[in-house]
Structures are given as C-alpha cells and as structure tokens.
XYZ file of C-alpha atoms in Angstrom:
694
model
C -123.318 -35.791 -85.863
C -125.338 -32.879 -84.521
C -124.301 -29.912 -82.476
C -125.636 -28.395 -79.284
C -128.092 -25.643 -80.099
C -129.619 -22.943 -77.976
C -133.419 -23.310 -78.049
C -134.032 -19.601 -78.636
C -131.634 -19.102 -81.513
C -133.494 -18.027 -84.674
C -131.124 -20.014 -86.859
C -131.041 -23.113 -84.710
C -130.998 -25.706 -87.491
C -128.969 -28.887 -87.014
C -126.046 -29.207 -89.422
C -124.029 -32.309 -90.194
C -120.340 -31.803 -89.468
C -119.174 -33.034 -92.836
C -121.557 -30.994 -94.984
C -120.527 -27.946 -96.955
C -117.422 -25.904 -97.601
C -117.543 -24.345 -94.134
C -117.250 -27.705 -92.407
C -114.504 -28.941 -94.745
C -112.560 -25.715 -94.233
C -112.796 -25.871 -90.442
C -112.201 -29.590 -90.028
C -108.855 -30.764 -88.663
C -107.682 -32.112 -92.005
C -109.096 -29.224 -94.021
C -107.577 -26.567 -91.756
C -104.138 -28.200 -91.905
C -104.365 -28.428 -95.697
C -105.304 -24.743 -96.014
C -102.371 -23.639 -93.858
C -99.931 -25.746 -95.872
C -101.289 -24.379 -99.165
C -101.024 -20.824 -97.828
C -97.338 -21.328 -97.036
C -96.784 -22.836 -100.485
C -98.319 -19.721 -102.084
C -96.732 -17.015 -99.939
C -93.188 -18.371 -99.977
C -92.650 -18.780 -103.748
C -94.566 -15.591 -104.560
C -92.366 -13.554 -102.237
C -89.245 -15.130 -103.731
C -90.251 -14.691 -107.383
C -91.576 -11.138 -107.066
C -89.381 -9.858 -104.264
C -86.982 -7.988 -106.562
C -89.720 -5.802 -108.088
C -89.871 -2.113 -107.198
C -92.859 0.181 -107.633
C -92.285 3.298 -109.767
C -91.387 6.505 -107.900
C -94.029 9.138 -107.269
C -95.003 10.761 -110.546
C -96.635 13.992 -111.621
C -99.962 14.946 -110.069
C -101.391 15.986 -113.426
C -102.254 13.915 -116.534
C -100.089 13.603 -119.639
C -102.666 15.605 -121.599
C -102.394 18.659 -119.320
C -100.912 21.848 -120.757
C -97.961 21.815 -118.365
C -97.223 18.193 -119.374
C -97.266 19.203 -123.054
C -94.809 22.013 -122.255
C -92.550 19.542 -120.434
C -92.631 17.267 -123.466
C -91.730 20.158 -125.786
C -88.810 21.053 -123.539
C -87.277 17.657 -124.287
C -86.390 19.012 -127.717
C -84.023 21.623 -126.239
C -80.284 20.929 -125.848
C -80.453 21.407 -122.073
C -83.648 19.387 -121.629
C -81.987 17.080 -119.112
C -81.171 19.995 -116.796
C -83.241 21.659 -114.086
C -82.378 24.802 -112.096
C -81.214 24.614 -108.492
C -81.046 27.804 -106.407
C -78.395 28.747 -103.875
C -79.826 31.348 -101.481
C -77.133 33.231 -99.538
C -77.848 35.382 -96.447
C -75.821 36.902 -93.625
C -78.141 36.830 -90.633
C -80.092 39.900 -91.749
C -77.004 41.999 -92.464
C -76.462 43.518 -95.947
C -74.221 41.596 -98.325
C -71.165 43.563 -99.373
C -69.548 43.376 -102.832
C -66.885 41.130 -101.336
C -69.618 38.832 -99.978
C -71.151 38.559 -103.444
C -67.745 37.785 -104.908
C -67.215 35.095 -102.273
C -70.585 33.533 -103.202
C -69.631 33.573 -106.891
C -66.289 31.991 -106.116
C -67.928 29.268 -104.035
C -70.537 28.537 -106.737
C -67.970 28.338 -109.535
C -66.018 25.709 -107.607
C -68.929 23.299 -107.162
C -68.564 20.009 -109.027
C -72.072 18.645 -108.444
C -73.796 21.075 -110.844
C -73.197 23.028 -114.036
C -71.985 26.579 -114.643
C -73.642 29.020 -112.223
C -75.152 32.411 -113.000
C -73.603 35.438 -111.229
C -74.954 36.080 -107.742
C -78.066 38.249 -107.983
C -78.594 40.467 -104.922
C -82.044 41.306 -103.596
C -83.352 44.878 -103.526
C -82.877 45.058 -99.762
C -79.297 43.822 -100.201
C -79.719 41.127 -97.533
C -79.769 38.077 -99.807
C -78.369 36.791 -103.081
C -79.447 34.002 -105.420
C -77.280 31.860 -107.686
C -78.888 29.578 -110.267
C -77.157 26.273 -111.014
C -78.179 23.855 -113.760
C -78.379 20.291 -112.456
C -78.771 17.208 -114.612
C -82.125 15.596 -113.887
C -82.655 11.856 -113.605
C -85.731 9.679 -113.890
C -84.506 7.662 -110.932
C -85.324 9.608 -107.769
C -82.447 8.066 -105.813
C -79.963 9.449 -108.355
C -81.377 12.951 -107.887
C -81.169 12.528 -104.117
C -77.486 11.616 -104.331
C -76.690 14.591 -106.574
C -78.493 17.042 -104.281
C -76.796 15.527 -101.237
C -73.399 15.878 -102.938
C -74.184 19.492 -103.844
C -75.264 20.311 -100.296
C -72.143 18.664 -98.934
C -69.948 20.813 -101.191
C -71.912 23.957 -100.300
C -71.617 23.258 -96.561
C -67.853 22.739 -96.903
C -67.211 25.913 -98.917
C -69.776 28.418 -97.535
C -68.006 31.726 -96.769
C -67.554 32.522 -93.076
C -70.521 34.278 -91.467
C -72.943 33.359 -94.259
C -75.739 30.847 -94.682
C -76.365 29.204 -98.058
C -79.506 27.105 -98.611
C -80.131 24.812 -101.582
C -83.664 24.915 -102.975
C -85.490 24.679 -106.312
C -87.204 21.839 -108.184
C -84.569 19.074 -107.890
C -83.997 19.949 -104.230
C -87.729 19.651 -103.509
C -87.833 16.281 -105.240
C -84.807 15.059 -103.329
C -86.209 16.228 -99.993
C -89.526 14.537 -100.707
C -87.801 11.245 -101.502
C -85.381 11.482 -98.582
C -88.154 12.271 -96.141
C -89.517 8.769 -96.727
C -86.261 7.070 -95.753
C -87.397 4.609 -93.102
C -90.859 6.199 -92.992
C -92.685 3.157 -94.347
C -90.928 0.970 -91.776
C -92.030 3.400 -89.079
C -95.581 3.375 -90.448
C -95.649 -0.425 -90.475
C -94.326 -0.592 -86.914
C -96.853 1.970 -85.670
C -99.680 0.225 -87.532
C -98.798 -3.191 -86.107
C -98.445 -1.713 -82.630
C -101.818 0.031 -82.808
C -103.602 -3.044 -84.166
C -101.950 -5.316 -81.606
C -102.926 -3.052 -78.696
C -106.527 -2.657 -79.819
C -106.937 -6.368 -80.524
C -105.522 -7.155 -77.107
C -107.998 -4.762 -75.473
C -110.860 -6.100 -77.585
C -110.282 -9.810 -76.983
C -108.843 -9.529 -73.452
C -106.722 -12.540 -74.265
C -102.910 -12.709 -74.286
C -103.036 -15.246 -77.118
C -106.008 -14.659 -79.423
C -104.856 -11.313 -80.840
C -101.722 -12.940 -82.251
C -103.722 -15.125 -84.638
C -105.492 -12.418 -86.714
C -102.511 -10.077 -86.473
C -100.152 -12.720 -87.878
C -102.534 -13.582 -90.712
C -103.074 -9.924 -91.654
C -99.350 -9.148 -91.424
C -98.527 -12.011 -93.811
C -101.271 -10.811 -96.178
C -99.811 -7.299 -96.045
C -96.330 -8.613 -96.820
C -97.632 -10.562 -99.810
C -99.699 -7.575 -100.947
C -96.616 -5.343 -100.804
C -94.652 -7.767 -102.961
C -97.415 -8.272 -105.525
C -98.350 -4.585 -105.820
C -94.704 -3.629 -106.310
C -94.518 -6.105 -109.190
C -97.772 -4.786 -110.690
C -96.526 -1.219 -110.347
C -93.273 -2.171 -112.045
C -95.213 -3.834 -114.872
C -97.835 -1.100 -115.317
C -95.615 1.919 -114.694
C -98.293 3.393 -112.413
C -96.925 4.939 -109.197
C -98.689 4.582 -105.854
C -98.117 5.144 -102.151
C -97.251 1.823 -100.506
C -98.043 3.231 -97.065
C -101.707 3.804 -97.930
C -102.007 0.294 -99.378
C -100.529 -1.193 -96.202
C -102.913 0.808 -94.035
C -105.879 -0.402 -96.088
C -104.831 -4.056 -95.891
C -104.278 -3.888 -92.140
C -107.426 -1.869 -91.494
C -109.823 -3.852 -93.674
C -108.237 -7.212 -92.822
C -108.526 -6.540 -89.106
C -112.150 -5.437 -89.538
C -113.008 -8.674 -91.322
C -111.214 -10.668 -88.640
C -113.117 -8.891 -85.868
C -116.440 -9.713 -87.526
C -115.581 -13.397 -87.983
C -114.074 -13.904 -84.520
C -116.919 -12.050 -82.821
C -119.471 -14.359 -84.435
C -117.245 -17.365 -83.675
C -117.200 -16.449 -79.997
C -120.989 -16.095 -80.076
C -121.406 -19.500 -81.731
C -119.168 -21.179 -79.145
C -121.941 -20.550 -76.614
C -124.201 -22.882 -78.631
C -121.811 -25.628 -79.816
C -119.829 -28.234 -77.905
C -117.541 -28.734 -80.907
C -115.507 -25.633 -81.777
C -115.204 -26.840 -85.387
C -118.977 -26.720 -85.744
C -119.105 -23.298 -84.064
C -116.460 -21.979 -86.435
C -118.272 -23.409 -89.453
C -121.510 -21.759 -88.349
C -119.729 -18.429 -87.827
C -118.073 -18.739 -91.231
C -121.402 -19.288 -92.979
C -122.946 -16.337 -91.140
C -120.205 -13.793 -91.755
C -118.535 -14.616 -95.068
C -121.396 -13.183 -97.205
C -121.029 -9.832 -95.403
C -117.222 -9.929 -95.615
C -117.365 -10.818 -99.297
C -119.893 -8.066 -100.061
C -117.824 -5.568 -98.098
C -114.628 -6.552 -99.896
C -116.252 -6.487 -103.321
C -117.676 -3.026 -102.604
C -114.330 -1.530 -101.630
C -112.426 -3.289 -104.431
C -114.909 -2.118 -107.079
C -114.882 1.388 -105.605
C -111.092 1.460 -105.773
C -111.319 0.109 -109.311
C -113.147 3.253 -110.366
C -109.878 5.123 -109.760
C -108.535 3.434 -112.883
C -110.723 5.900 -114.797
C -108.949 8.867 -113.196
C -106.682 11.016 -115.343
C -103.792 11.315 -112.856
C -101.365 8.345 -113.070
C -100.734 8.314 -109.314
C -104.462 8.095 -108.601
C -104.857 5.199 -111.035
C -101.872 3.470 -109.465
C -103.298 3.879 -105.960
C -106.623 2.408 -107.073
C -104.978 -0.593 -108.745
C -102.549 -1.347 -105.916
C -105.150 -0.882 -103.165
C -107.654 -3.126 -104.930
C -105.016 -5.854 -105.320
C -104.084 -5.533 -101.651
C -107.691 -6.015 -100.534
C -108.200 -8.923 -102.926
C -105.238 -10.609 -101.233
C -106.643 -9.796 -97.777
C -109.959 -11.540 -98.581
C -108.705 -15.175 -98.801
C -106.359 -14.502 -95.907
C -109.317 -13.756 -93.626
C -111.938 -16.090 -95.092
C -109.666 -19.112 -95.596
C -106.397 -18.860 -93.668
C -107.766 -17.253 -90.486
C -110.560 -19.853 -90.006
C -108.011 -22.601 -90.560
C -105.704 -21.095 -87.933
C -108.596 -20.725 -85.480
C -109.663 -24.312 -86.134
C -106.168 -25.559 -85.274
C -105.915 -23.318 -82.192
C -109.253 -24.472 -80.761
C -111.545 -22.988 -78.137
C -108.762 -22.347 -75.622
C -107.334 -19.557 -77.802
C -109.880 -17.290 -76.032
C -108.233 -17.922 -72.630
C -108.843 -16.705 -69.976
C -112.448 -15.874 -71.023
C -113.261 -19.106 -72.834
C -116.879 -19.194 -74.102
C -118.764 -22.352 -73.093
C -122.086 -23.851 -74.214
C -125.001 -23.031 -71.969
C -123.672 -19.587 -71.113
C -125.611 -17.445 -73.547
C -123.786 -14.261 -74.640
C -125.094 -11.062 -73.135
C -126.995 -8.818 -75.532
C -128.530 -6.467 -72.985
C -125.656 -4.039 -72.587
C -125.160 -0.465 -73.711
C -125.794 -1.212 -77.386
C -129.085 -2.976 -76.709
C -130.258 -0.098 -74.523
C -129.231 2.462 -77.125
C -130.925 0.499 -79.901
C -134.211 0.254 -77.977
C -134.128 3.973 -77.270
C -133.484 4.841 -80.929
C -136.179 2.488 -82.212
C -138.681 3.835 -79.675
C -138.277 7.412 -80.985
C -136.812 7.056 -84.494
C -137.954 10.412 -85.899
C -136.310 12.481 -83.170
C -133.048 10.562 -83.367
C -133.002 10.706 -87.160
C -133.575 14.461 -87.249
C -130.964 15.079 -84.557
C -128.373 12.894 -86.293
C -128.983 14.453 -89.695
C -128.749 17.967 -88.231
C -125.355 17.181 -86.711
C -124.078 15.722 -89.990
C -125.225 18.809 -91.912
C -123.492 21.118 -89.427
C -120.241 19.166 -89.749
C -120.497 19.113 -93.551
C -120.783 22.914 -93.548
C -117.067 22.997 -92.734
C -116.488 22.417 -96.445
C -117.907 25.845 -97.280
C -114.736 27.670 -96.273
C -112.215 24.978 -97.190
C -109.429 25.744 -99.655
C -107.983 23.116 -101.980
C -104.473 23.341 -103.404
C -101.450 22.961 -101.135
C -98.334 24.868 -102.198
C -94.815 23.443 -102.230
C -93.778 25.322 -99.101
C -96.655 23.766 -97.139
C -96.328 20.198 -98.393
C -93.896 18.909 -95.727
C -94.995 18.079 -92.191
C -91.441 18.647 -90.962
C -88.958 21.307 -92.021
C -86.634 20.762 -94.973
C -83.855 22.815 -96.532
C -85.753 23.253 -99.790
C -88.776 24.697 -97.958
C -86.569 26.877 -95.760
C -84.755 28.133 -98.840
C -88.019 28.940 -100.581
C -89.138 30.877 -97.511
C -85.888 32.860 -97.576
C -86.352 33.627 -101.270
C -89.876 34.882 -100.602
C -88.605 37.215 -97.863
C -86.117 38.985 -100.127
C -87.120 38.351 -103.751
C -90.306 37.872 -105.717
C -91.275 34.417 -104.444
C -91.745 33.149 -108.002
C -87.974 33.203 -108.549
C -87.804 29.746 -106.976
C -90.120 28.199 -109.587
C -90.517 30.325 -112.736
C -93.124 29.701 -115.406
C -92.056 28.279 -118.759
C -93.935 29.494 -121.829
C -93.524 27.806 -125.202
C -94.359 29.834 -128.303
C -93.777 29.780 -132.052
C -90.469 31.568 -132.698
C -91.849 34.271 -135.060
C -94.265 35.329 -132.266
C -91.666 35.467 -129.508
C -91.533 39.252 -129.118
C -95.305 39.601 -129.222
C -95.701 36.846 -126.627
C -93.072 38.394 -124.315
C -94.735 41.804 -124.583
C -98.142 40.342 -123.761
C -96.807 38.404 -120.781
C -94.957 41.421 -119.363
C -98.259 43.315 -119.146
C -99.852 40.700 -116.864
C -100.241 41.886 -113.277
C -97.879 39.962 -110.987
C -95.172 39.344 -113.612
C -91.723 40.704 -112.742
C -89.725 39.453 -115.737
C -90.375 37.671 -119.031
C -87.478 36.854 -121.342
C -86.638 34.403 -124.162
C -84.467 31.482 -123.026
C -83.489 29.744 -126.276
C -85.186 27.804 -129.055
C -85.217 24.183 -130.145
C -84.169 24.865 -133.752
C -87.551 23.653 -134.990
C -89.563 26.833 -134.698
C -90.387 26.837 -130.976
C -88.974 29.284 -128.415
C -88.872 29.013 -124.644
C -89.747 32.053 -122.515
C -88.994 32.183 -118.785
C -91.491 34.160 -116.705
C -90.942 35.122 -113.080
C -93.911 36.121 -110.964
C -94.334 37.829 -107.621
C -96.550 35.203 -105.868
C -95.130 32.148 -104.143
C -95.317 28.917 -106.157
C -98.529 27.061 -105.491
C -100.161 29.865 -103.529
C -103.694 30.995 -104.461
C -102.166 34.117 -106.026
C -99.712 31.908 -107.932
C -102.559 29.828 -109.337
C -104.432 32.961 -110.354
C -101.313 34.229 -112.109
C -100.961 30.904 -113.960
C -104.543 31.201 -115.201
C -103.980 34.837 -116.239
C -100.781 33.964 -118.107
C -102.565 31.224 -120.012
C -105.432 33.515 -120.903
C -103.041 36.119 -122.309
C -100.660 33.646 -124.001
C -103.487 31.812 -125.732
C -104.757 35.094 -127.195
C -101.473 36.011 -128.933
C -102.259 35.601 -132.664
C -100.388 32.740 -134.332
C -98.233 31.998 -131.282
C -99.738 28.640 -130.273
C -98.385 29.501 -126.825
C -98.601 27.185 -123.840
C -97.763 27.846 -120.182
C -96.122 25.299 -117.898
C -93.788 25.056 -114.940
C -94.276 26.602 -111.510
C -97.843 27.079 -110.403
C -99.169 25.990 -113.806
C -98.503 22.383 -112.848
C -100.494 22.729 -109.625
C -103.283 24.439 -111.556
C -103.420 21.429 -113.894
C -103.314 19.073 -110.915
C -106.273 20.831 -109.309
C -108.266 20.790 -112.555
C -107.541 17.084 -113.024
C -108.515 16.331 -109.423
C -111.813 18.201 -109.815
C -112.568 16.299 -113.025
C -111.670 12.966 -111.425
C -113.805 13.820 -108.407
C -116.879 14.308 -110.573
C -116.228 11.075 -112.468
C -115.234 8.804 -109.610
C -117.769 9.949 -107.014
C -120.753 9.067 -109.195
C -119.277 5.663 -110.051
C -118.485 4.871 -106.407
C -122.057 5.673 -105.401
C -123.449 3.474 -108.177
C -121.167 0.563 -107.239
C -122.094 0.846 -103.570
C -125.804 0.983 -104.400
C -125.640 -2.111 -106.602
C -123.862 -4.132 -103.890
C -126.398 -3.084 -101.247
C -129.323 -3.925 -103.525
C -127.920 -7.386 -104.262
C -127.028 -8.100 -100.627
C -130.282 -6.857 -99.063
C -132.520 -7.770 -102.016
C -134.226 -4.426 -101.608
C -134.367 -1.031 -103.311
C -135.695 1.568 -100.882
C -133.368 0.599 -98.045
C -130.174 0.713 -100.119
C -131.097 4.149 -101.493
C -131.596 5.471 -97.963
C -128.409 3.846 -96.704
C -126.367 5.250 -99.576
C -127.706 8.760 -99.023
C -126.845 8.570 -95.320
C -123.397 7.206 -96.127
C -122.682 10.007 -98.591
C -123.821 12.632 -96.062
C -121.572 11.024 -93.448
C -118.619 11.268 -95.856
C -119.319 14.947 -96.516
C -119.571 15.574 -92.774
C -116.183 13.934 -92.227
C -114.638 16.004 -95.006
C -116.080 19.191 -93.539
C -114.971 18.382 -90.006
C -111.529 17.269 -91.128
C -110.978 20.310 -93.348
C -111.962 22.659 -90.524
C -109.692 20.959 -87.980
C -106.808 20.745 -90.449
C -106.962 24.490 -91.042
C -107.806 25.828 -87.587
C -106.115 23.267 -85.363
C -103.144 22.084 -87.431
C -102.620 25.355 -89.303
C -102.489 24.066 -92.868
C -103.710 26.670 -95.373
C -105.457 24.205 -97.701
C -106.167 20.587 -98.478
C -103.971 18.870 -101.030
C -105.707 18.551 -104.392
C -105.903 14.747 -104.117
C -107.385 14.623 -100.616
C -111.099 15.288 -101.357
C -111.279 12.529 -103.973
C -109.321 9.834 -102.107
C -110.903 10.663 -98.747
C -114.464 10.616 -100.133
C -113.861 7.292 -101.862
C -112.393 5.701 -98.729
C -115.144 7.114 -96.519
C -117.975 5.897 -98.722
C -116.452 2.495 -99.484
C -115.313 1.777 -95.924
C -118.532 3.211 -94.495
C -120.485 0.761 -96.615
C -118.503 -1.955 -94.797
C -120.209 -1.141 -91.513
C -123.562 -0.737 -93.231
C -123.172 -4.231 -94.647
C -122.073 -5.685 -91.300
C -125.134 -4.185 -89.574
C -127.824 -4.641 -92.214
C -126.809 -8.186 -93.140
C -127.522 -9.105 -89.511
C -130.639 -6.897 -89.433
C -132.136 -8.710 -92.402
C -131.790 -12.122 -90.771
C -133.179 -10.786 -87.482
C -136.065 -9.019 -89.251
C -137.136 -12.284 -90.850
C -137.835 -13.640 -87.355
C -138.794 -10.572 -85.339
C -139.939 -7.870 -87.767
C -138.069 -4.795 -88.968
C -138.118 -2.627 -85.828
C -137.151 -5.411 -83.464
C -134.796 -6.865 -86.047
C -132.712 -3.716 -86.413
C -132.716 -3.256 -82.637
C -131.360 -6.768 -82.165
C -128.822 -6.245 -84.948
C -127.421 -3.142 -83.251
C -127.280 -4.987 -79.927
C -125.413 -7.929 -81.449
C -123.056 -6.023 -83.739
C -122.553 -2.787 -81.793
C -119.461 -3.968 -79.965
C -117.751 -5.530 -82.981
C -118.540 -2.621 -85.312
C -117.279 -0.135 -82.750
C -114.105 -2.154 -82.232
C -113.609 -2.400 -85.986
C -114.174 1.330 -86.403
C -111.728 2.252 -83.666
C -109.091 -0.063 -85.148
C -109.569 1.317 -88.658
C -109.539 4.933 -87.457
C -106.368 4.355 -85.459
C -104.672 2.661 -88.411
C -105.458 5.602 -90.688
C -104.299 8.022 -87.999
C -100.918 6.275 -88.229
C -100.470 7.989 -91.617
C -99.643 11.072 -89.555
C -96.151 9.665 -88.909
C -95.329 10.077 -92.609
C -93.623 13.325 -93.651
C -96.043 14.652 -96.279
C -98.971 16.820 -95.195
C -101.237 15.197 -97.800
C -100.956 11.813 -96.058
C -101.596 13.346 -92.657
C -104.687 15.107 -94.013
C -105.953 11.866 -95.499
C -105.390 10.006 -92.238
C -107.123 12.730 -90.218
C -110.226 12.942 -92.404
C -110.692 9.203 -92.928
C -109.973 8.424 -89.269
C -112.509 10.981 -88.042
C -114.987 9.843 -90.675
C -114.746 6.201 -89.621
C -115.371 7.139 -85.984
C -118.282 9.367 -86.972
C -119.736 6.595 -89.094
C -119.252 3.991 -86.379
C -120.453 5.938 -83.345
C -123.252 8.029 -84.859
C -124.377 6.899 -88.292
C -124.300 3.137 -87.751
C -125.650 3.207 -84.171
C -128.214 6.019 -84.337
C -128.999 7.394 -87.794
C -129.264 4.134 -89.768
C -131.324 2.272 -87.111
C -133.608 5.306 -86.776
C -134.173 5.520 -90.540
C -134.771 1.765 -90.755
C -137.264 1.754 -87.877
C -139.061 4.785 -89.297
C -139.511 3.103 -92.680
C -140.478 -0.216 -91.140
C -141.234 -3.030 -93.565
C -141.081 -0.576 -96.470
C -137.311 -0.563 -95.970
C -137.079 -4.030 -97.589
C -139.297 -3.328 -100.611
C -139.835 -5.148 -102.923
C -138.873 -8.165 -100.750
C -140.661 -9.046 -97.494
C -137.833 -9.626 -95.053
C -139.530 -7.783 -92.209
C -142.963 -9.347 -92.603
C -142.120 -12.948 -91.842
C -142.594 -12.430 -88.116
C -146.224 -11.420 -88.574
C -147.185 -14.533 -90.541
C -149.380 -17.110 -88.751
C-alpha cells in the first residue's frame, strides 16, 4: 500500500505501510501493544520503588576539603554529636537591664529541647544578648527540624514580656532550609504542569491535542521521580528533585513538540495518519535521540565533580532524561496513532493543503541568508556585550542571603550582626596538635578580623579544638578572606598540623571545589557536544563553529543573568554552584536546538544547496523551535517558586539563556554563519553540493 505524496516534497519516496520499526510502532496493533507494555512497566516500577527516599541535601564541599577533615576530626570529641544554637534577645532597641539578662538566663535554663546554656552575653551597646545552647545533631534532617521547632515553641511560650528572642545558628539554618521545602516541590510540579499545559494549548490551538503529550510527559516524570529516589537511596548521592522534574518536563515537551510538529506537516501529504506518523517518526527520532544523548552525556560529566550534590544531580538528571526518551519516541507515537488525525481538532490537517512555509520565519531566514556577514557580526556583538556582565559578577552567596523569603534563622543572624561581631553566629573551628595549642591561639589572635580565639577541649588523643570568632558575617566576602588568612597563619605554626573549618571556611572550600569542577566539567561538556554534532552532521568545520557559537551564547546568558540578578533582584552574588550547573544546562540544552535545526538543514541542503537549505530549515523549524524554547524557558522560570535563591538564580539564567538561544542564536547567528561558510560548512562531506550535480 502506498501513501499520498506531495509532488514537490524532497523526500517523496513511497513507503510500504508494513515496513520498518516506524510502521510497526504506529500501526493499530503495534500502538496498542506499546501502550499496554508501558502500563506494565510503570505500574510495577512505581510499586516496587515507591518507598525509596533520596538522601537529604549534603555538604557543598568534597570529603577531601579541609573543613570536611576538621568535621571528621571533631567526631572524636565527646560532644561531637552537638551543634550550637543561638538565642538572640532584644527589647525593641531599648537597653537590656540586669533583670532582663537574668530573665533570659532563667528562660534558657528551663528549655528542655537543648542542653545546658551559657550565661547571657550582652552586646557592647547593651541592646542585645546572646545565649549559646548545645543541640544534639541528627543525620536525618526531619529530626533536626522537629527539635528546632520544639525549641522555638518553648522559647515562644517562655519569652519574657517586652522582649523578642530569635533562634538562629547552624541547626536552625538547616531546619529552616528543610522546612522551606515543605510543599514546595508540589507547588513546583503544579506550576510546571500549568505552564506546560497553557503553552501547549496556545501552540496547538486544540482543546484535546495538548493533553496527549502532557499526560505522557507527566507519567515519565512520575516514573523518573520514583527511579531517581531509589538510585539516590542506593548511591547515597543527594540531588534536587525539583531540578530533575523541570528537566524531564522541559526536555520531554521539547521532544514532543518536534515530533508532533513534523507529524502535522506529514498529515498534509498522507491520507493515512499511521503512514504520516511513521514518516514523522523516521524524520525526527534521529534528532531527538542525538539531542537526548548529548544532554545525558553532558550530565554524566557531573559524575566527575568533587561535590557529592553535584554528582547526585548529574546522575539523577541523566536517569530522568533517559526515561523521558522512550516515553516520547515510543509511548507518545503510540498514543497519537490511537488518537488519530482528529486529535488536532478544530484545525485538522488534510492532504492537498500544503503547510505554509512563507511566514515570519521564512522571511527572516531569507533576509539573514541574503546578508549573512552583517547579521553574524551584529549577533556576535550583542552576545559579547551580554557576556561582559560576567566581569563584575561575584560568586559566593552567604547564609543570610540564601533564602528567597525571610526565615527566623536569617533574621536572627541579622540581629546578631547589628549588635555583635557577625561571626558569633558561625565561629571557625581550628584543630591543632595539643602541644602547639598556645602557639596556635597566639598566631590566630594576631589575624586582622579575629575578635576571640580560645581552646575548647581536646579529644584525648593529642588534638585540641580552638574556637575562633571573627568580625565579618559568615559567608561574606570579608568572611571568606578571613578564612583564607586564618588558614595561612595556622598552616605556618611549626609542628601544629593545624586545620581550619567551620563558618566561612566551608563556603571557601565549596567555592574552590566549584571552580575546580567548572574547569573539569566545562571542557568535557564541550568535547561531548562536539562529538555528537560531528557524528550527526558528518562534518567537522560546521560542528566546531556551532559549538563556539553555543558556548558564546551560554556565556552571554550567564552575563545577562548575573547582571539582572544583582541589579534587578538585589542578590549580592551568585551561589557557588550556579555557574557550573547553568553553563552545563545552557550548552547541553542549546545543542538541542542546534540539532533540531541543523538536522533539517542537512536534509534540505542535499536537495537545494547550503544557503537555500539553511533558509528552508529555519522556515520549517522556526515555529517549533521557538515554541520549544518558550516552553523550556517558562519551565525553568518555575524554579523561582522554590525558596532557595540558588534555584531562582539557576531558573533565571537558564530561562533567559534558552530564550536568547532560541530567538537570536538559532534564528540569526547560526543561519548567518552557515550561509557565510556555504558548502565548506559540511566538510569533509558534501551535503550542500548535491543540488549542483547534473
């Protein structure tokens, strides 16, 4: 049986209905079988793995970092399972009297949720007092949350009249971070589904069609969440489930848009919707597969990172996208085959009504190809200007700036900083050999920015703990500088074998690890992307040009996002993990759109030559790539509903980058560069020269 073919289609080759995987997959029997098998996989997998839970968020520095070594040494101390919590008492700006201090001491001594308190320590201005309470720490974050909640409940019930007492310190920060995510992932999922549903509805202009890809992607996301939780439980690597969900929804919807767009185009040339779907499947699956492999391999490079959370994110995200691939390439075609042509109602494509390719994208493509040099120079200049925003960007977000919304721990830290040396809230911990304790303390006391340095016990095995309080706020640039200075001095004490941890030292280690991971991962991501482009396009020059443009686009997005985050949203710095994760997502996801465009350009160039081929490719893919970019950008923007600034920064930068890549790079810069190179773009193959053959 043959299908109806348009006489001007370049790929108008009759195909027998029963031939090939595409036809078997989209046949009535094959589609029904695929849907049944999908249900048989999803149901048992969700049941068997549903009880697994991913590990809680871990440290942002590797186990080999100096602060991690200090934390390990501290486990040898009798009170190693305790961490300090601070009670900060104020009286609305009025001085605290001796009776007020006594009342604070009395309140603190009656608390059951923590250990024995230190006496209330008044500030120099007399307007605040701090009490330190030891609290037993737990590996399980929910246990810490309950203890902090119990402590705050007791404090609220026993606070002296006319006073305000805030609970802050390390355990309180951890509890507030965990609590801030209560219901947040449900909110993120709801916002993500709502955004995708709205954009699909606007894209397809059908009250029915959007439900098909959305349902398939939602089921894939549910399965991905179950499987990644089990993998996280098995591997012990923490990750952010919200980011994984965003990736699955974003990439899955992009793949669906590409397939359905080509399916709608093929329906104009085929009487039988099964044949149209099979033709669309054959045309788009290579690009979808290449895109998926690129992103999965790019995410796999994160397994070489030193920070456990970064490795966990790479592993979980890669698994999520691997699950999304069969959902879109197997389950979605089967669902479309069952639904039939009428799923596009009310705008049902019919044979004989050739799709329009002379709209805005065709006009833009012709204009770019007619003057490629001018458009290339203009596009590159804009990207360079945007990338210059990185020149003044700061990296390293302090504790007080890490929450998007207010929290008691942040408010308490702010109060401490107003009346005490801000470092009181998170002192440094220095480990030294016991015989060198006095020499180490003396050296540390001479460091600018140190207010106190005092021994705080030994482990009975020759190591002594020294507590150091600094003037700068924890995590601030001055706090990081002080951490570096303390390490420089401590390391120079003869025979002390001193190490500095706690406080800003942990953030200093996190920043160093992130910089090291950035250098390692970025080069690997670029190599992976280049290899995929070379294999897909069977060329060398073109992939090198495309990769360079993609990398510049990623830098431009980082620069623009960093500038807006600082000047518009008021955040003092980017989180240490943002540059690495954002660059990886921008390059890997940007390659998606490059693949979608250039895979079509290669087939068009074989018939019409390189210049005309890329012009036709932009005309035919402009709408779907733009729709995919808008969907992906909106999905990443949904990360802004989560409480941590780091996730909002990631969503902002990646969302802006996807739009920049979609609207400028993929529609102007890449076509201009391709047209300017001409047939040389495909070297050493001859994809663009076929049209000139006799």
